[in-house]
Amino acid sequence: MITDKYLPVMGYNVFCGKLSDLNYSKQILINTFSPNSYGVALKDKRFESALKNSDLLVLDGIGVAFASVFLNGKNIKKVAGQDCFDYFVDKLNQRSGKCFFFGSTDATLQKIKDRLAIEYPNVIVGSYSPPYKNEFSEEDNINSRKAINDFAPDVLFVGLTAPKQEKWAYENKDFLNVPVISTIGNVFDWYAGNSKRPAKIWIKLRLEWLVRIFLRPEIFKRNTGNQMLFVKDFLLVFFKLKKI
């Protein structure tokens, strides 16, 4: 069903409103949605469940915006992980709030803290670097949840890379006393300075994906198959040859 804040795109309800319009009276889990994540979810049911059960599934791929235009007659503004990060840390800085970074290495987490201390001096920051594993044990999860809950953040940023981060956030959210959980992946490395995001002009023109191809062609090659699955299913849905 089409509402003023959500649009159905390829079987997923994608958020099309503004972060500032939300009611934060209950816990909110925010994940991002792109053609690549659509393709991954076709092969990973836990990931699919995590995305479809998001409280907010925000657009992070121009292909999803195009699909919405053709299927719904309405465009969706991109709200990537970086946008979520920028919005929440700014709000936290205004009221001396607390945020917690879960994922990455201790070195990267320290770089994030150092930069935040300069740019957002009123934000109280906590972090935890979990073991480097494909799958966490229950003991790992207990230790991670304890570190987060003991700090009692207003916002939890999860940076374990997709699809691991989305699955972890969804499967552990009921054990976390956190109002907002946002999976932001690459933002950890971008903000720490480990890698660079394309310039704002490319983002504004919705050509960030093109710059990324030149900067990291190996990622484009790795994701091409998943993106083609999205294109194929979109064409089938558009020509009414398939239902989602």
Short mmCIF file of C-alpha atoms in Angstrom, two decimals:
data_model
loop_
_atom_site.label_atom_id
_atom_site.label_comp_id
_atom_site.label_asym_id
_atom_site.label_seq_id
_atom_site.Cartn_x
_atom_site.Cartn_y
_atom_site.Cartn_z
CA MET A 1 0.00 0.00 0.00
CA ILE A 2 1.28 3.46 -0.93
CA THR A 3 1.35 5.94 1.94
CA ASP A 4 2.94 9.35 2.41
CA LYS A 5 6.08 7.82 3.94
CA TYR A 6 6.47 4.37 2.37
CA LEU A 7 6.38 3.03 -1.17
CA PRO A 8 6.36 -0.63 -2.24
CA VAL A 9 9.32 -1.43 -4.48
CA MET A 10 9.98 -5.00 -5.60
CA GLY A 11 8.36 -6.50 -2.51
CA TYR A 12 9.96 -4.10 -0.02
CA ASN A 13 8.39 -1.10 1.71
CA VAL A 14 10.92 1.68 1.13
CA PHE A 15 10.88 4.83 3.24
CA CYS A 16 10.25 8.01 1.26
CA GLY A 17 9.77 10.53 4.05
CA LYS A 18 12.16 12.59 6.16
CA LEU A 19 14.09 11.36 9.19
CA SER A 20 12.95 14.48 11.03
CA ASP A 21 9.29 13.44 10.66
CA LEU A 22 9.65 10.20 12.57
CA ASN A 23 8.19 9.34 15.95
CA TYR A 24 11.00 7.99 18.10
CA SER A 25 8.77 6.87 20.98
CA LYS A 26 9.66 3.23 20.25
CA GLN A 27 12.77 1.45 19.02
CA ILE A 28 13.54 2.03 15.33
CA LEU A 29 15.75 -0.24 13.22
CA ILE A 30 17.07 1.45 10.07
CA ASN A 31 18.55 -0.51 7.15
CA THR A 32 19.39 0.48 3.59
CA PHE A 33 18.06 -1.04 0.37
CA SER A 34 19.79 -1.24 -3.03
CA PRO A 35 19.65 -3.42 -6.15
CA ASN A 36 22.61 -5.35 -4.78
CA SER A 37 20.91 -6.05 -1.45
CA TYR A 38 17.81 -7.21 -3.35
CA GLY A 39 19.89 -9.78 -5.20
CA VAL A 40 21.68 -10.94 -2.04
CA ALA A 41 18.35 -11.31 -0.23
CA LEU A 42 17.06 -13.69 -2.93
CA LYS A 43 19.78 -16.11 -1.83
CA ASP A 44 19.87 -15.31 1.89
CA LYS A 45 16.52 -15.64 3.67
CA ARG A 46 17.86 -14.30 6.97
CA PHE A 47 18.97 -11.16 5.17
CA GLU A 48 15.63 -10.90 3.38
CA SER A 49 13.81 -11.18 6.72
CA ALA A 50 16.06 -8.52 8.26
CA LEU A 51 15.34 -6.08 5.43
CA LYS A 52 11.60 -6.71 5.28
CA ASN A 53 11.27 -6.34 9.06
CA SER A 54 13.12 -3.04 9.20
CA ASP A 55 11.22 -0.20 10.80
CA LEU A 56 12.81 2.03 8.17
CA LEU A 57 14.22 0.70 4.93
CA VAL A 58 15.92 3.65 3.26
CA LEU A 59 17.02 3.90 -0.36
CA ASP A 60 20.71 3.51 -1.13
CA GLY A 61 20.74 2.79 -4.84
CA ILE A 62 19.62 4.76 -7.89
CA GLY A 63 18.15 1.59 -9.42
CA VAL A 64 15.56 1.44 -6.65
CA ALA A 65 14.60 5.07 -7.32
CA PHE A 66 14.13 4.33 -11.04
CA ALA A 67 12.04 1.27 -10.22
CA SER A 68 9.79 3.35 -7.97
CA VAL A 69 9.26 5.94 -10.71
CA PHE A 70 8.13 3.27 -13.16
CA LEU A 71 6.12 1.17 -10.69
CA ASN A 72 4.65 3.88 -8.45
CA GLY A 73 4.97 7.05 -10.51
CA LYS A 74 6.93 8.59 -7.66
CA ASN A 75 10.62 9.13 -7.06
CA ILE A 76 12.32 8.33 -3.75
CA LYS A 77 15.04 10.53 -2.33
CA LYS A 78 18.24 8.74 -1.42
CA VAL A 79 18.86 8.42 2.32
CA ALA A 80 22.09 6.45 2.54
CA GLY A 81 23.92 5.27 5.65
CA GLN A 82 26.00 8.46 5.56
CA ASP A 83 22.84 10.55 5.66
CA CYS A 84 21.57 8.65 8.70
CA PHE A 85 24.93 9.11 10.41
CA ASP A 86 25.06 12.85 9.68
CA TYR A 87 21.49 13.40 10.84
CA PHE A 88 21.77 11.55 14.12
CA VAL A 89 25.19 12.78 15.25
CA ASP A 90 24.08 16.36 14.58
CA LYS A 91 20.96 15.86 16.70
CA LEU A 92 22.98 14.18 19.46
CA ASN A 93 25.47 17.02 19.43
CA GLN A 94 22.67 19.51 20.04
CA ARG A 95 21.58 17.76 23.23
CA SER A 96 24.78 16.05 24.44
CA GLY A 97 23.43 12.65 23.47
CA LYS A 98 25.20 9.32 23.34
CA CYS A 99 26.06 7.12 20.36
CA PHE A 100 27.76 3.75 20.16
CA PHE A 101 29.77 2.25 17.30
CA PHE A 102 29.63 -1.53 17.00
CA GLY A 103 32.00 -3.17 14.52
CA SER A 104 35.34 -2.64 12.79
CA THR A 105 38.74 -2.56 14.50
CA ASP A 106 39.87 -0.73 17.62
CA ALA A 107 42.13 1.44 15.46
CA THR A 108 39.26 2.53 13.21
CA LEU A 109 36.97 3.12 16.17
CA GLN A 110 39.58 5.35 17.78
CA LYS A 111 39.88 7.41 14.59
CA ILE A 112 36.11 7.86 14.61
CA LYS A 113 36.18 9.01 18.23
CA ASP A 114 39.01 11.43 17.58
CA ARG A 115 37.23 13.05 14.64
CA LEU A 116 33.89 13.22 16.45
CA ALA A 117 35.57 14.94 19.39
CA ILE A 118 36.53 17.76 17.02
CA GLU A 119 33.44 18.00 14.82
CA TYR A 120 30.77 17.03 17.37
CA PRO A 121 32.32 17.78 20.77
CA ASN A 122 29.07 17.36 22.71
CA VAL A 123 28.44 13.78 21.59
CA ILE A 124 29.35 11.10 24.13
CA VAL A 125 30.85 8.18 22.22
CA GLY A 126 31.23 4.50 23.05
CA SER A 127 32.42 1.60 20.92
CA TYR A 128 33.05 -2.12 20.81
CA SER A 129 35.11 -4.16 18.34
CA PRO A 130 33.70 -7.71 18.15
CA PRO A 131 35.72 -10.78 17.14
CA TYR A 132 36.47 -11.03 13.42
CA LYS A 133 34.22 -13.95 12.42
CA ASN A 134 31.70 -14.77 9.73
CA GLU A 135 29.25 -15.80 12.43
CA PHE A 136 29.28 -14.73 16.08
CA SER A 137 28.80 -17.30 18.82
CA GLU A 138 26.09 -16.73 21.42
CA GLU A 139 28.82 -15.78 23.88
CA ASP A 140 30.04 -13.17 21.39
CA ASN A 141 26.53 -11.78 21.10
CA ILE A 142 26.05 -11.67 24.86
CA ASN A 143 29.32 -9.77 25.30
CA SER A 144 28.42 -7.36 22.50
CA ARG A 145 24.94 -6.68 23.83
CA LYS A 146 26.29 -6.13 27.34
CA ALA A 147 28.83 -3.58 26.11
CA ILE A 148 26.10 -1.71 24.25
CA ASN A 149 23.48 -1.84 27.01
CA ASP A 150 25.96 -0.86 29.73
CA PHE A 151 26.78 2.30 27.75
CA ALA A 152 23.04 2.98 27.17
CA PRO A 153 23.37 4.93 23.90
CA ASP A 154 20.64 6.96 22.24
CA VAL A 155 21.79 5.71 18.83
CA LEU A 156 23.63 2.53 17.91
CA PHE A 157 25.59 2.50 14.65
CA VAL A 158 26.36 -1.00 13.36
CA GLY A 159 29.22 -1.38 10.88
CA LEU A 160 29.82 -5.06 10.17
CA THR A 161 29.30 -4.79 6.36
CA ALA A 162 26.26 -6.23 4.58
CA PRO A 163 24.56 -8.63 4.94
CA LYS A 164 26.09 -9.49 8.31
CA GLN A 165 25.24 -6.17 9.95
CA GLU A 166 21.56 -6.24 8.97
CA LYS A 167 21.11 -9.80 10.18
CA TRP A 168 22.89 -9.09 13.46
CA ALA A 169 20.90 -5.93 14.15
CA TYR A 170 17.55 -7.59 13.43
CA GLU A 171 18.29 -10.76 15.38
CA ASN A 172 19.63 -8.89 18.42
CA LYS A 173 17.47 -5.76 18.56
CA ASP A 174 15.04 -7.18 21.11
CA PHE A 175 17.94 -7.62 23.54
CA LEU A 176 19.16 -4.05 23.11
CA ASN A 177 17.91 -1.08 25.12
CA VAL A 178 18.57 1.40 22.33
CA PRO A 179 16.01 3.80 20.80
CA VAL A 180 17.63 3.90 17.33
CA ILE A 181 19.71 1.22 15.58
CA SER A 182 21.20 2.14 12.21
CA THR A 183 23.34 -0.12 10.02
CA ILE A 184 25.78 2.13 8.17
CA GLY A 185 28.49 -0.19 6.82
CA ASN A 186 31.13 1.74 4.87
CA VAL A 187 30.53 4.92 6.86
CA PHE A 188 32.86 3.64 9.59
CA ASP A 189 35.80 3.60 7.17
CA TRP A 190 34.75 6.80 5.42
CA TYR A 191 34.49 8.79 8.61
CA ALA A 192 37.70 7.28 10.00
CA GLY A 193 39.53 8.29 6.82
CA ASN A 194 40.43 4.73 5.85
CA SER A 195 38.72 5.24 2.49
CA LYS A 196 37.05 8.13 0.70
CA ARG A 197 33.46 8.62 -0.39
CA PRO A 198 32.96 10.26 -3.82
CA ALA A 199 32.63 14.06 -3.84
CA LYS A 200 29.24 15.58 -2.97
CA ILE A 201 28.62 16.72 -6.55
CA TRP A 202 28.55 13.10 -7.71
CA ILE A 203 26.22 12.16 -4.86
CA LYS A 204 23.88 15.04 -5.70
CA LEU A 205 23.81 13.99 -9.36
CA ARG A 206 23.12 10.40 -8.25
CA LEU A 207 26.29 9.25 -9.95
CA GLU A 208 28.09 8.05 -6.85
CA TRP A 209 27.80 4.49 -8.14
CA LEU A 210 29.70 5.43 -11.32
CA VAL A 211 32.61 6.90 -9.37
CA ARG A 212 32.71 3.82 -7.17
CA ILE A 213 33.08 1.64 -10.26
CA PHE A 214 36.27 3.47 -11.21
CA LEU A 215 37.60 3.54 -7.64
CA ARG A 216 36.71 -0.04 -6.73
CA PRO A 217 36.06 -2.06 -9.91
CA GLU A 218 36.42 -5.34 -8.01
CA ILE A 219 33.34 -4.52 -5.93
CA PHE A 220 31.34 -3.68 -9.06
CA LYS A 221 32.29 -7.02 -10.63
CA ARG A 222 31.40 -8.87 -7.43
CA ASN A 223 27.99 -7.21 -7.20
CA THR A 224 27.02 -7.27 -10.89
CA GLY A 225 25.19 -10.60 -10.63
CA ASN A 226 23.00 -9.40 -7.77
CA GLN A 227 22.21 -6.14 -9.55
CA MET A 228 21.22 -8.01 -12.71
CA LEU A 229 18.78 -10.08 -10.65
CA PHE A 230 17.13 -6.84 -9.59
CA VAL A 231 16.96 -5.59 -13.20
CA LYS A 232 15.54 -8.89 -14.44
CA ASP A 233 12.82 -9.06 -11.79
CA PHE A 234 11.97 -5.37 -12.24
CA LEU A 235 11.38 -5.89 -15.96
CA LEU A 236 9.22 -8.92 -15.24
CA VAL A 237 7.16 -6.98 -12.71
CA PHE A 238 6.91 -3.91 -14.97
CA PHE A 239 5.60 -5.98 -17.86
CA LYS A 240 3.34 -7.86 -15.43
CA LEU A 241 5.05 -11.18 -16.02
CA LYS A 242 5.82 -11.68 -12.34
CA LYS A 243 4.32 -10.75 -8.98
CA ILE A 244 6.46 -9.70 -6.02
#
